[in-house]
Short mmCIF file of C-alpha atoms in Angstrom, two decimals:
data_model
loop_
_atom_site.label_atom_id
_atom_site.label_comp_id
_atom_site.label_asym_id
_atom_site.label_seq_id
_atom_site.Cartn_x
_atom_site.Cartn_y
_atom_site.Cartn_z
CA UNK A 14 -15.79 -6.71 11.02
CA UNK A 15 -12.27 -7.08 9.79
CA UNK A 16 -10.82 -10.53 9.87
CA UNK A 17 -7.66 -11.81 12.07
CA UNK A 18 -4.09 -10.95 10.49
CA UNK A 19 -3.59 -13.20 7.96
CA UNK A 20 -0.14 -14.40 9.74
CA UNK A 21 1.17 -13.61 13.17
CA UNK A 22 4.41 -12.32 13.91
CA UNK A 23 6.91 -14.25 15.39
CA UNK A 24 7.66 -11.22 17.85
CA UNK A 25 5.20 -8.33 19.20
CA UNK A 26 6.08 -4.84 17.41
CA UNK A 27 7.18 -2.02 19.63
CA UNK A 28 4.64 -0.14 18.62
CA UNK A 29 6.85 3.45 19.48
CA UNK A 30 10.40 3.74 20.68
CA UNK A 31 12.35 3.52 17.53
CA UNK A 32 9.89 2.84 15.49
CA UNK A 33 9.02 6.47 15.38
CA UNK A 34 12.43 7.06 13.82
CA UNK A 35 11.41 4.52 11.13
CA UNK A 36 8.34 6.87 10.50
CA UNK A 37 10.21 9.44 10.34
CA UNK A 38 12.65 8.06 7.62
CA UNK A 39 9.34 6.46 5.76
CA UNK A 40 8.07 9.88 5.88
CA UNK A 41 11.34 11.12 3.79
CA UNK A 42 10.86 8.40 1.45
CA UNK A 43 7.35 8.93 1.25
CA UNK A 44 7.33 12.27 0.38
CA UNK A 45 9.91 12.09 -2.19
CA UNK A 46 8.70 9.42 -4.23
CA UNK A 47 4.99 10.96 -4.76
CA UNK A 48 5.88 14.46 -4.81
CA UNK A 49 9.31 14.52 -7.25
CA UNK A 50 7.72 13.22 -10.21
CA UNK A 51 5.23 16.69 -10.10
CA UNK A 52 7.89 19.02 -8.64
CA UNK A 53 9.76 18.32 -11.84
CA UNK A 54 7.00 20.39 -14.06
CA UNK A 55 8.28 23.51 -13.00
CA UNK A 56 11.92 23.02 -15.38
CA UNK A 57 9.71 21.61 -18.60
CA UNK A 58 9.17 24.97 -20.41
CA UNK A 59 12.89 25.74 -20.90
CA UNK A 60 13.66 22.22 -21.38
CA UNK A 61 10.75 21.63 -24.07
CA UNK A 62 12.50 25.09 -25.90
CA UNK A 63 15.94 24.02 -25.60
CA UNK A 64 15.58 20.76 -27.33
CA UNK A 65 12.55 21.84 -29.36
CA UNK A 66 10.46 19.31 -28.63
CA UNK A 67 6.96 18.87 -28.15
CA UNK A 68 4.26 19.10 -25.15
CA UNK A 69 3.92 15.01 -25.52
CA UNK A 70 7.17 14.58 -25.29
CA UNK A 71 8.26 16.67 -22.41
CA UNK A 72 5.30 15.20 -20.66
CA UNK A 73 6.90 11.60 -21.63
CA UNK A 74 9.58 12.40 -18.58
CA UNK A 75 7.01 12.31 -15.68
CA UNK A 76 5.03 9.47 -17.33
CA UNK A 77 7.91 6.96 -17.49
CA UNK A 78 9.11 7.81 -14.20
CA UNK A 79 5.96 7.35 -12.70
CA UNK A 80 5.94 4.35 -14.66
CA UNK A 81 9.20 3.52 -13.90
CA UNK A 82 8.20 3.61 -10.22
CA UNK A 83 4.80 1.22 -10.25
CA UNK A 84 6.52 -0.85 -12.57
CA UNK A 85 9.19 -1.72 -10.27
CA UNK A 86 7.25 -2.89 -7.37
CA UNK A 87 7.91 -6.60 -7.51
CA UNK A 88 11.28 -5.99 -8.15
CA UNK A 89 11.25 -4.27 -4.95
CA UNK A 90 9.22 -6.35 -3.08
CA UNK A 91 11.58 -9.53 -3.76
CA UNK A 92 14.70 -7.68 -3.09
CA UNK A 93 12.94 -6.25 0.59
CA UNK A 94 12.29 -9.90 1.48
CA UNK A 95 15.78 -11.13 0.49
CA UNK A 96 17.92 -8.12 1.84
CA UNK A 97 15.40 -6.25 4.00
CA UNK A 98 14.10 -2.59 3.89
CA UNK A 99 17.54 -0.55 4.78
CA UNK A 100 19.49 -1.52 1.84
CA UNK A 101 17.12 -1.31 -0.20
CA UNK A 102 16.20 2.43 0.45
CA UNK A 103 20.03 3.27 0.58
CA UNK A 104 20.06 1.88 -2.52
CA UNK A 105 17.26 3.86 -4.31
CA UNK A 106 18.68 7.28 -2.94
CA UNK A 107 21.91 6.36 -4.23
CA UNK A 108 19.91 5.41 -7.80
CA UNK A 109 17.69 8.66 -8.05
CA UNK A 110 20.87 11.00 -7.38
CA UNK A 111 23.11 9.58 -9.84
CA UNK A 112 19.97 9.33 -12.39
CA UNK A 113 19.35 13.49 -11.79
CA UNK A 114 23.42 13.85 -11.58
CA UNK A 115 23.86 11.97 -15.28
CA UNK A 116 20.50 14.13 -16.35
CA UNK A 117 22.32 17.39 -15.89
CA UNK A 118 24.44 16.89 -18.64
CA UNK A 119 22.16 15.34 -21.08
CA UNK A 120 21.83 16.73 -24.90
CA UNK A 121 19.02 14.65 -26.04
CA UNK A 122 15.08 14.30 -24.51
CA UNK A 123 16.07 10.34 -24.75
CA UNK A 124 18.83 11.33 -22.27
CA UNK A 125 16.35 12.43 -20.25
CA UNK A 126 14.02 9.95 -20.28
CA UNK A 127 16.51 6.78 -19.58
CA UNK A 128 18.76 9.04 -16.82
CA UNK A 129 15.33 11.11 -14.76
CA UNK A 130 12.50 8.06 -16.30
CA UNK A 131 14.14 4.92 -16.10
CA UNK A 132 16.81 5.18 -13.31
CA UNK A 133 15.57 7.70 -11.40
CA UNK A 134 11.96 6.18 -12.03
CA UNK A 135 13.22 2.64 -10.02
CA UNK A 136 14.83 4.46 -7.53
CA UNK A 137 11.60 6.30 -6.35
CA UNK A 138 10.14 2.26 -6.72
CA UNK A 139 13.00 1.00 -4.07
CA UNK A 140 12.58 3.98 -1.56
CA UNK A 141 8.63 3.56 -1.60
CA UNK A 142 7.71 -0.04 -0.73
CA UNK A 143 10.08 -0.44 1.39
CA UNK A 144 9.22 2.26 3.58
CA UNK A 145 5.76 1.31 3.87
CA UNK A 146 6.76 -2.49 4.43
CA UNK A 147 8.42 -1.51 7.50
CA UNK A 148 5.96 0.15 9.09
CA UNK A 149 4.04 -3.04 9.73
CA UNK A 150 7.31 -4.40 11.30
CA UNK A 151 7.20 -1.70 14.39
CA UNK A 152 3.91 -0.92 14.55
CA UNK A 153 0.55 -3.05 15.17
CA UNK A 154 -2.07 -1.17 17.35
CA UNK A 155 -0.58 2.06 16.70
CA UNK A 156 -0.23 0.82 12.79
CA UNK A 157 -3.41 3.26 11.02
CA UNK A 158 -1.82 6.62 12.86
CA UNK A 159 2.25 5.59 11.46
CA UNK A 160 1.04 4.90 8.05
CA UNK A 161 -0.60 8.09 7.63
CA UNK A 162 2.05 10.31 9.50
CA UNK A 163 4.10 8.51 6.70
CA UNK A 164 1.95 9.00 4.13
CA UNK A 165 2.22 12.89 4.89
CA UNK A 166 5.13 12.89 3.49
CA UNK A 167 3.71 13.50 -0.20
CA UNK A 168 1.51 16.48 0.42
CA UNK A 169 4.50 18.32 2.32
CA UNK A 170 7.10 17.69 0.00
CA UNK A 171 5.36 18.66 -2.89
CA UNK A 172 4.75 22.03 -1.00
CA UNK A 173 8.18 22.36 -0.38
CA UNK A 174 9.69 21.27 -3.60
CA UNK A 175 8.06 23.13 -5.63
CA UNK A 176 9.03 26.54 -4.58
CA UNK A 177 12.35 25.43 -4.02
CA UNK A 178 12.55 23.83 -7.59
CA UNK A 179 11.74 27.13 -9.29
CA UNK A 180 14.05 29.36 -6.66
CA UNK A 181 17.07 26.51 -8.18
CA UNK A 182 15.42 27.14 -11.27
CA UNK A 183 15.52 31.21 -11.52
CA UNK A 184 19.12 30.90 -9.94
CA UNK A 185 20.92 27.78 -11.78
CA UNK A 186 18.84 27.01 -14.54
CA UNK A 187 17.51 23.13 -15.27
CA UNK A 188 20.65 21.89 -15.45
CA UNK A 189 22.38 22.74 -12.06
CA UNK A 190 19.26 22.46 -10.47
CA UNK A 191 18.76 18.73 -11.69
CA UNK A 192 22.76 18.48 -10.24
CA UNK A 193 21.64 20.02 -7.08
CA UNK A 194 18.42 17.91 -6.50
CA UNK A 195 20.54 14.82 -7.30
CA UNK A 196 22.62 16.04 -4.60
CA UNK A 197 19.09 16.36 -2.08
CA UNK A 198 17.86 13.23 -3.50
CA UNK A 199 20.39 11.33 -1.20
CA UNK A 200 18.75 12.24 1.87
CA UNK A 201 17.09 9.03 1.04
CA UNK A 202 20.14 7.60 1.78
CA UNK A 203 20.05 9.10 5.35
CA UNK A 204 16.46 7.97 5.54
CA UNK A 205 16.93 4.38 5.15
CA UNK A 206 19.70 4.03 7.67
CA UNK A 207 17.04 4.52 10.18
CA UNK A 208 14.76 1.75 9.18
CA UNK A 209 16.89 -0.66 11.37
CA UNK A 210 15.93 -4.45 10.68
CA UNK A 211 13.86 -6.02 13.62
CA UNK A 212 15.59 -9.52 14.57
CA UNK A 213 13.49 -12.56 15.90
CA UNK A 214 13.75 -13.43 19.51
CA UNK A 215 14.66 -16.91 20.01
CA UNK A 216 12.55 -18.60 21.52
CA UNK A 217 12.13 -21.69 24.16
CA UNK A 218 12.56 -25.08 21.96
CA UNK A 219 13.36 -22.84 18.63
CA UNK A 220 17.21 -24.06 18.92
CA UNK A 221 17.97 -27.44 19.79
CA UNK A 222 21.79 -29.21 19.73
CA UNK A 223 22.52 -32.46 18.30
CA UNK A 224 26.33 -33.77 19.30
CA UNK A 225 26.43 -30.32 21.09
CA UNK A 226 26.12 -28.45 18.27
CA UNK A 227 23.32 -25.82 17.39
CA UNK A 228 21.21 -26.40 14.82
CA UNK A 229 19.41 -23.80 13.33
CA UNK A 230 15.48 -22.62 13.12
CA UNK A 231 13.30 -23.64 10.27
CA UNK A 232 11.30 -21.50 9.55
CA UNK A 233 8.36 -20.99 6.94
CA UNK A 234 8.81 -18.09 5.11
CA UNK A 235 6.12 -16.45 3.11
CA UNK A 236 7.54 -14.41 0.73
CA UNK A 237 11.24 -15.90 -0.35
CA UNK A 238 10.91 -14.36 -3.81
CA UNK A 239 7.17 -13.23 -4.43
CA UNK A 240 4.18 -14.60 -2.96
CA UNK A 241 1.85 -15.41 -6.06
CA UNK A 242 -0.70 -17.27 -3.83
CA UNK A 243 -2.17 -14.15 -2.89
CA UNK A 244 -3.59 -14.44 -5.96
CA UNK A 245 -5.94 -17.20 -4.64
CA UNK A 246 -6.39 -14.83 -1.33
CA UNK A 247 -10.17 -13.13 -2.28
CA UNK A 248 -9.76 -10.35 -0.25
CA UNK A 249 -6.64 -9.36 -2.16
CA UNK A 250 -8.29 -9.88 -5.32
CA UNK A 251 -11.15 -7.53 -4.32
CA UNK A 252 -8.83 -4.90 -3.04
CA UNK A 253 -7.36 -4.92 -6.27
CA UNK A 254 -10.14 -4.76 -8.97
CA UNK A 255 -11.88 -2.07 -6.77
CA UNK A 256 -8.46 -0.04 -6.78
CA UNK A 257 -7.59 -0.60 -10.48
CA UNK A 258 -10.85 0.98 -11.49
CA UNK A 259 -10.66 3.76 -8.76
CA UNK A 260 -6.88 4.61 -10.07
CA UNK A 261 -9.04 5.55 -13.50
CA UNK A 262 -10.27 8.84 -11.57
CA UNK A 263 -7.60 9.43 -8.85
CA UNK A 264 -4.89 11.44 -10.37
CA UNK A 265 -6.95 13.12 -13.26
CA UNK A 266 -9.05 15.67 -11.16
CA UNK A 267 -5.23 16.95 -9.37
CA UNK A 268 -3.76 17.05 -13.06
CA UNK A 269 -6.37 19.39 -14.73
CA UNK A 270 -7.30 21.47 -11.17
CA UNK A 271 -5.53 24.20 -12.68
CA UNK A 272 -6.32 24.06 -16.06
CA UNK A 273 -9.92 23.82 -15.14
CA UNK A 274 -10.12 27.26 -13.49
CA UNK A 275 -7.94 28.91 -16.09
CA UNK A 276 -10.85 28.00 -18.77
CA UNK A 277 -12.76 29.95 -15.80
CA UNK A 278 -11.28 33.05 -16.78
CA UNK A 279 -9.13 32.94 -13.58
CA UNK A 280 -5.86 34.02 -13.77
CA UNK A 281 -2.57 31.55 -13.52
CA UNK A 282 -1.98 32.85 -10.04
CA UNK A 283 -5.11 32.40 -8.53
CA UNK A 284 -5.28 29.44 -10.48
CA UNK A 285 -2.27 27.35 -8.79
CA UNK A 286 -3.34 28.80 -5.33
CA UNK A 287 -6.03 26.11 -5.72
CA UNK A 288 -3.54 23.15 -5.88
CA UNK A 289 -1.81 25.04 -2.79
CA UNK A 290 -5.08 25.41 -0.97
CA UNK A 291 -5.50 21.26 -1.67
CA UNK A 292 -2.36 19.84 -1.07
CA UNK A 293 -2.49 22.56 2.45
CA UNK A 294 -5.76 20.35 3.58
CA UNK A 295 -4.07 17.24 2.59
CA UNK A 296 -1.44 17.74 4.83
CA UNK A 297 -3.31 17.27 7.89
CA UNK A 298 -6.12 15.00 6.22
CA UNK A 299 -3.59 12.63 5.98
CA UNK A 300 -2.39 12.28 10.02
CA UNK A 301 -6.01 12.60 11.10
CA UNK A 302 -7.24 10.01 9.04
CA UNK A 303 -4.54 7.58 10.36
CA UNK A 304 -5.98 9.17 14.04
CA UNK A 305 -9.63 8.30 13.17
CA UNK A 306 -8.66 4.95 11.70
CA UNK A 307 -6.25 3.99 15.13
CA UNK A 308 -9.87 4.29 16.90
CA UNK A 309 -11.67 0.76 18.71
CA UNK A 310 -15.28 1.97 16.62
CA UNK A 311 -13.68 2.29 12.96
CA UNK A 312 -10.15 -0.07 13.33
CA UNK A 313 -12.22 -2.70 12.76
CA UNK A 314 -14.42 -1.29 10.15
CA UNK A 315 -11.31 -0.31 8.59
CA UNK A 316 -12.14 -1.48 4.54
CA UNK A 317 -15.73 -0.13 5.00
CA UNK A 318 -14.13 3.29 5.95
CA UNK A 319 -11.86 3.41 3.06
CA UNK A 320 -14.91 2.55 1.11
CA UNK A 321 -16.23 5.62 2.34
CA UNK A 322 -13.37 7.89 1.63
CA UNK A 323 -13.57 6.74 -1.91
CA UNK A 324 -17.21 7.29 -2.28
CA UNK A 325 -17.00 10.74 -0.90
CA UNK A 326 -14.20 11.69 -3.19
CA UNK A 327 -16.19 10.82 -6.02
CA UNK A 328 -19.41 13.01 -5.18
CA UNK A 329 -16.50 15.88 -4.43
CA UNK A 330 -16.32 15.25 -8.05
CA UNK A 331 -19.81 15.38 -9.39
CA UNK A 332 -20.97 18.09 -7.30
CA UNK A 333 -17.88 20.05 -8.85
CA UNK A 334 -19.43 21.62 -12.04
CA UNK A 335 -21.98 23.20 -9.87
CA UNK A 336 -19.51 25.42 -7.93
CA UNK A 337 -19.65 29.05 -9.56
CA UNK A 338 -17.03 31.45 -9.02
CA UNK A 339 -13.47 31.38 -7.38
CA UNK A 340 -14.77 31.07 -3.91
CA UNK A 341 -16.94 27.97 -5.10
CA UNK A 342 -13.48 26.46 -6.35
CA UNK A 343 -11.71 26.89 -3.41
CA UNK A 344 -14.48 25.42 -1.26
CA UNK A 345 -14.44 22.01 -3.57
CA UNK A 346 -10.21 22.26 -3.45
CA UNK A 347 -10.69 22.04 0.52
CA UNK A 348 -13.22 19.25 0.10
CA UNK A 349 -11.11 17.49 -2.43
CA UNK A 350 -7.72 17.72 -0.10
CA UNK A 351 -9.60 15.90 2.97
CA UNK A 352 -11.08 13.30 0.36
CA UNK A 353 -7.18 12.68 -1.12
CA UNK A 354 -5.69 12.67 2.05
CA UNK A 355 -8.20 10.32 3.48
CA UNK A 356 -7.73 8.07 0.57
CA UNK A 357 -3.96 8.07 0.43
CA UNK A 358 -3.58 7.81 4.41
CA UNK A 359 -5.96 4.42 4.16
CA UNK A 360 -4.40 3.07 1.02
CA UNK A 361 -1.81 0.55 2.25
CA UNK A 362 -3.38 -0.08 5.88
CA UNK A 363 -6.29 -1.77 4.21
CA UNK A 364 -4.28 -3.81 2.15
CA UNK A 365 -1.82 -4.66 5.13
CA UNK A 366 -5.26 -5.28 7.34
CA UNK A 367 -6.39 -7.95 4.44
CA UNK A 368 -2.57 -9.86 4.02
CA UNK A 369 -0.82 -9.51 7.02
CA UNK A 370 2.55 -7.65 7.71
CA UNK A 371 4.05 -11.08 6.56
CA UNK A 372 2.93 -10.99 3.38
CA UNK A 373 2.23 -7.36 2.82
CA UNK A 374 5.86 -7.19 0.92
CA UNK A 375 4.91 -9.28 -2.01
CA UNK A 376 1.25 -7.48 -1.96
CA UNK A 377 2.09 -3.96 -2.21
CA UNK A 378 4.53 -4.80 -4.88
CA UNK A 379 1.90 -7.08 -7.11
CA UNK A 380 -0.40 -3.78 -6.39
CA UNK A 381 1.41 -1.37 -8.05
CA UNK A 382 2.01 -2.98 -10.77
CA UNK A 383 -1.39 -3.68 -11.69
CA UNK A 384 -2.38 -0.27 -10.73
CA UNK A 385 0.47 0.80 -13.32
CA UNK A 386 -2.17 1.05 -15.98
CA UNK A 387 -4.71 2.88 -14.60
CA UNK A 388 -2.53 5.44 -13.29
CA UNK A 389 -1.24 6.38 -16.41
CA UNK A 390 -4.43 6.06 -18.51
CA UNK A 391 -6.50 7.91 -16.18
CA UNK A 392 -5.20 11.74 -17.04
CA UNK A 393 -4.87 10.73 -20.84
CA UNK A 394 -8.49 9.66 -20.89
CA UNK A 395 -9.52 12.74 -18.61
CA UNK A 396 -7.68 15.00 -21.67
CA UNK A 397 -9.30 13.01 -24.74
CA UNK A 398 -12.52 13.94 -22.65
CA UNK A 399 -11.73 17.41 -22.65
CA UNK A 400 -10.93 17.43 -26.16
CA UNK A 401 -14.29 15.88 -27.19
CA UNK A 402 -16.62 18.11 -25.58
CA UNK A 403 -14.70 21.44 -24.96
CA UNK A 404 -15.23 21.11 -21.55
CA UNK A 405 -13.73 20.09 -18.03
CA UNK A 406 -16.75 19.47 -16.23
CA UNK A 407 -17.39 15.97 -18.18
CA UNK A 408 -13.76 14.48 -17.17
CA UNK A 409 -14.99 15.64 -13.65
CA UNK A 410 -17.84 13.61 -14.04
CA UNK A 411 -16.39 10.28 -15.76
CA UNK A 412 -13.79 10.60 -12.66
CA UNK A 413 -16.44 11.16 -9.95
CA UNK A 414 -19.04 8.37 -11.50
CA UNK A 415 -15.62 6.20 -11.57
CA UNK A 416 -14.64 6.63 -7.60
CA UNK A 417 -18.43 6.01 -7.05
CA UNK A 418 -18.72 3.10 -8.61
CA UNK A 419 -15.48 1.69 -7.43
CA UNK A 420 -16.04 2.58 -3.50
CA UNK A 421 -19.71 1.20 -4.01
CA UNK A 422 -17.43 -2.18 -5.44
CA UNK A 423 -15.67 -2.37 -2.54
CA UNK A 424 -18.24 -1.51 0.12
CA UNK A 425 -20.68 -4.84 -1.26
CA UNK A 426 -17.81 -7.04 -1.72
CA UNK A 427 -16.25 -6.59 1.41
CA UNK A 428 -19.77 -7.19 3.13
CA UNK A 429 -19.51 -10.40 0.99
CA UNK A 430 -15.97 -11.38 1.91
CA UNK A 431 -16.72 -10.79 5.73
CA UNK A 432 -19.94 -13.16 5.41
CA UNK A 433 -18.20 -15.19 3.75
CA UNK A 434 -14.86 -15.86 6.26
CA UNK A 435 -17.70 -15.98 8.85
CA UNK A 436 -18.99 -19.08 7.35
CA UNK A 437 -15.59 -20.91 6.76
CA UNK A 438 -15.00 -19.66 10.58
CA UNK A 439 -17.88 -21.25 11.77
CA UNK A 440 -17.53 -24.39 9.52
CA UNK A 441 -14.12 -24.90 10.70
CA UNK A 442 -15.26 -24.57 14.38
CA UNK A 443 -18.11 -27.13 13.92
CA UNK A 444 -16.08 -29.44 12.28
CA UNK A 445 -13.39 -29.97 15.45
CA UNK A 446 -16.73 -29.75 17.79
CA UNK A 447 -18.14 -33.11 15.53
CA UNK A 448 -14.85 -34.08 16.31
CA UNK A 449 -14.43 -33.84 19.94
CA UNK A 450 -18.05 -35.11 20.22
CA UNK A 451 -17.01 -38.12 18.66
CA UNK A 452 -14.13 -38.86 20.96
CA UNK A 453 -16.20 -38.07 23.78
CA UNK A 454 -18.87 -40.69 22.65
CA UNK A 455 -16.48 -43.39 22.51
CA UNK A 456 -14.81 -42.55 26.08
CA UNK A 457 -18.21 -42.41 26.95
CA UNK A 458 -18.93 -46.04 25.47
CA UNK A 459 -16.24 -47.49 26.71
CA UNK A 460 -16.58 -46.32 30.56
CA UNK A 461 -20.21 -48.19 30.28
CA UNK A 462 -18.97 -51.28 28.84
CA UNK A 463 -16.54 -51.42 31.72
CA UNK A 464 -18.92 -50.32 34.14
CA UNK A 465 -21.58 -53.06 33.31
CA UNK A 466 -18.78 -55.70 33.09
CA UNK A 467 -18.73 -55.98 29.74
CA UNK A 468 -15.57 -55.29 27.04
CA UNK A 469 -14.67 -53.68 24.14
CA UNK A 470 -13.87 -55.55 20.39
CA UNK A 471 -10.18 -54.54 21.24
CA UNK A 472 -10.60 -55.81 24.63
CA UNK A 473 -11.89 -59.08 24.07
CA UNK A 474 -9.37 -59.45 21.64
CA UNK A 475 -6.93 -59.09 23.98
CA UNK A 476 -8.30 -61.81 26.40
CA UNK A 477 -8.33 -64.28 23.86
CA UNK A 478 -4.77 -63.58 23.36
CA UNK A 479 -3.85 -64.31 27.02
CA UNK A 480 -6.00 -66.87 27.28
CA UNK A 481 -4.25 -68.98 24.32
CA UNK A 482 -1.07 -68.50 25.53
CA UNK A 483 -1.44 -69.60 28.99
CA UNK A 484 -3.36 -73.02 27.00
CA UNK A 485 0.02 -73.45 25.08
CA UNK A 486 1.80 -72.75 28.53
CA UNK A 487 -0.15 -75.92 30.31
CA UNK A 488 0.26 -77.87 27.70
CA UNK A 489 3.79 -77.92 27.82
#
């Protein structure tokens, strides 16, 4: 069974009303962030001939922004628990338009990689944990179905963007189109307007007035900067090995879909339709997931069900070699979309479910940058794979054994970490019964003393007291 919240909020969420607008805006943000960084291959081949440079070194430009946008997490985190999530977000629209504006008139590929990588790379980082921060402000029972209407947001921007990048493309070429999509980019802007700040209620005995004036709350805050103790917190720590090894074989089977039916003999065409097909499944795996997880049977269940996902990505993965033909790639690209989408919609609601909403700032920006790694390994790894053998079907493999083998991780160790908060439950609760036995005891001593006449070690010490002073009373 899950555990309690790890910290209670000082005010019940809504749990709807305006919070829906918040989804909506997280949605925006959402989608943006996970989908630009792909939506930007479709301008690569006329950069890579315009400045002559190399497949490695176009494919530098998505790297570092992607990067860019892990890296920045705790950066992020500490400015959402100083400032809040609105600001924030404005502030990372305002970043990635100006960092696609400035790109439009580069000369070099370094251009490029500072202006679209760096800048625009920590803007995507400011509009994406915030946006998933908030969510666990307005929403608490209803929290599983927000996060993955939010999480939506990837699969149906990337749908959208990337026709629309190559109709800006065929029109304006790269560089008005990067002008143009600096100019979209501050819909972010818009978006985090709506993520208004929920205030604290005062409540009964929170202010008090000395000399009639008031004095101020004190309250404990969490995260003022970044909360390193969650370091110490072992459900965080098993989230976090378990996703650093499943990041290996996340991104790698998306990145070489294509590439892997081309070697098929399948046209580029019917090729792409497969990543169309995937992302088209994802877009609803994503909302129904949240649905499913917003249930009383798997709510509470809610890390053994993202073990689950994980698990059944991975055997999407080793059962895909076997497929033969194009219809036997299309069914594993409808499989694969409902494992992604279950994957990404349960992503930050487990890790909110182990921290808290308190604390969930500072965790989702230590996350990501551990994750960094393995999210930029994994498709390198997958290609020096490729190379090797000739052949896709072994990077499917390594990834599906991977997503095994981490969901497996997680599955035992959260059994583990559940035992294991049972026990310290149960110790804790014995520990003020011993003590309210004890108390009882002596109440119960003392009413028997006084019932057979008889008093207490305090209580004769008391009578000898009195007794000496009214001696030293008669005597004078």
């Amino acid at each position: 069974m899950s555990p309690a919240p790890a910290s209670i909020l000082r005010d019940t969420p809504p749990d709807g009303g305006w919070g829906w607008a918040v989804v909506f805006g997280a949605f925006i943000s959402i989608g943006f962030s996970y989908a630009f960084p792909k939506a930007l291959t479709v301008f690569f081949k006329d950069i890579q001939l315009i400045f002559g440079a190399s497949y490695s070194q176009i494919a530098w430009i998505s790297s570092i922004m992607l990067a860019a946008m892990y890296a920045g997490g705790p950066i992020s985190s500490i400015l959402v628990n100083r400032y809040g999530s609105r600001p924030v977000v404005i502030a990372g629209g305002v970043m990635c338009g100006i960092g696609m504006v400035t790109a439009s008139f580069g000369n070099t590929i370094t251009h490029l990689y500072i202006c679209v990588g760096v800048v625009g790379g920590f803007g995507l980082s400011f509009n994406l944990q915030p946006s998933v921060t908030i969510i666990g402000k307005y929403f608490q029972v209803k929290r599983p179905l927000a996060n993955g209407l939010a999480m939506a947001g990837s699969p149906v921007f990337l749908c959208t963007l990337a026709p629309i990048n190559q109709f800006l493309f065929n029109q304006f070429g790269w560089r008005g189109s990067f002008f143009i999509l600096g100019a979209l980019l501050l819909n972010c802007c818009v978006a985090g307007s709506l993520m208004r700040p929920i205030c604290p209620k005062p409540t009964g005995g929170q202010l008090t007035q000395t000399n009639g004036t008031p004095k101020k709350p004190t309250t404990h805050r969490f995260n003022k900067f970044l909360d390193l103790s969650l370091f110490k917190h072992r459900g965080f720590l098993i989230y976090i090995v378990g996703n650093a090894v499943m990041f290996f074989g996340f991104f790698a089977p998306v990145v070489f879909l294509a590439p892997y039916a081309l070697s098929h003999g399948f046209d580029e065409y019917s090729s792409a339709f497969l990543l169309s097909i995937m992302g088209f499944v994802d877009m609803f795996a994503r909302p129904l997931t949240g649905l499913m997880a917003n249930t009383k049977w798997i709510r509470p269940r809610i890390q053994y069900f993202f073990s689950f996902a994980i698990i059944y990505n991975g055997l999407c993965h080793l059962l895909c070699p076997l497929a033969s033909g194009y219809g036997g790639l299309a069914a594993y690209s409808v499989f694969f979309g409902i494992a992604f989408g279950m994957v990404c919609a349960l992503l930050f609601e487990t890790l909110m479910d182990l921290v808290g909403p308190q604390r969930f700032s500072s965790a989702v920006g230590l996350a990501t940058i551990i994750e960094c790694c393995p999210v930029l390994l994994g498709p390198p790894i997958g290609g020096a794979l490729v190379d090797t053998f000739g052949d896709y079907k072994y990077l499917y493999l390594m990834c599906g054994a991977v997503m095994v083998f981490a969901g497996l991780f997680l599955f035992v160790m959260n059994i583990y970490n559940y035992r294991m908060l049972e026990r310290e439950r149960r110790q804790e609760e014995g520990q003020v019964e011993e003590g309210c036995e004890s108390q009882e005891q002596d109440q119960e001593q003392g009413l028997g003393l006084r019932e057979r006449g008889e008093t207490s070690s305090e209580e004769q010490g008391e009578g000898d007291e009195s007794e000496a002073e009214e001696t030293k009373l008669s005597h004078a």
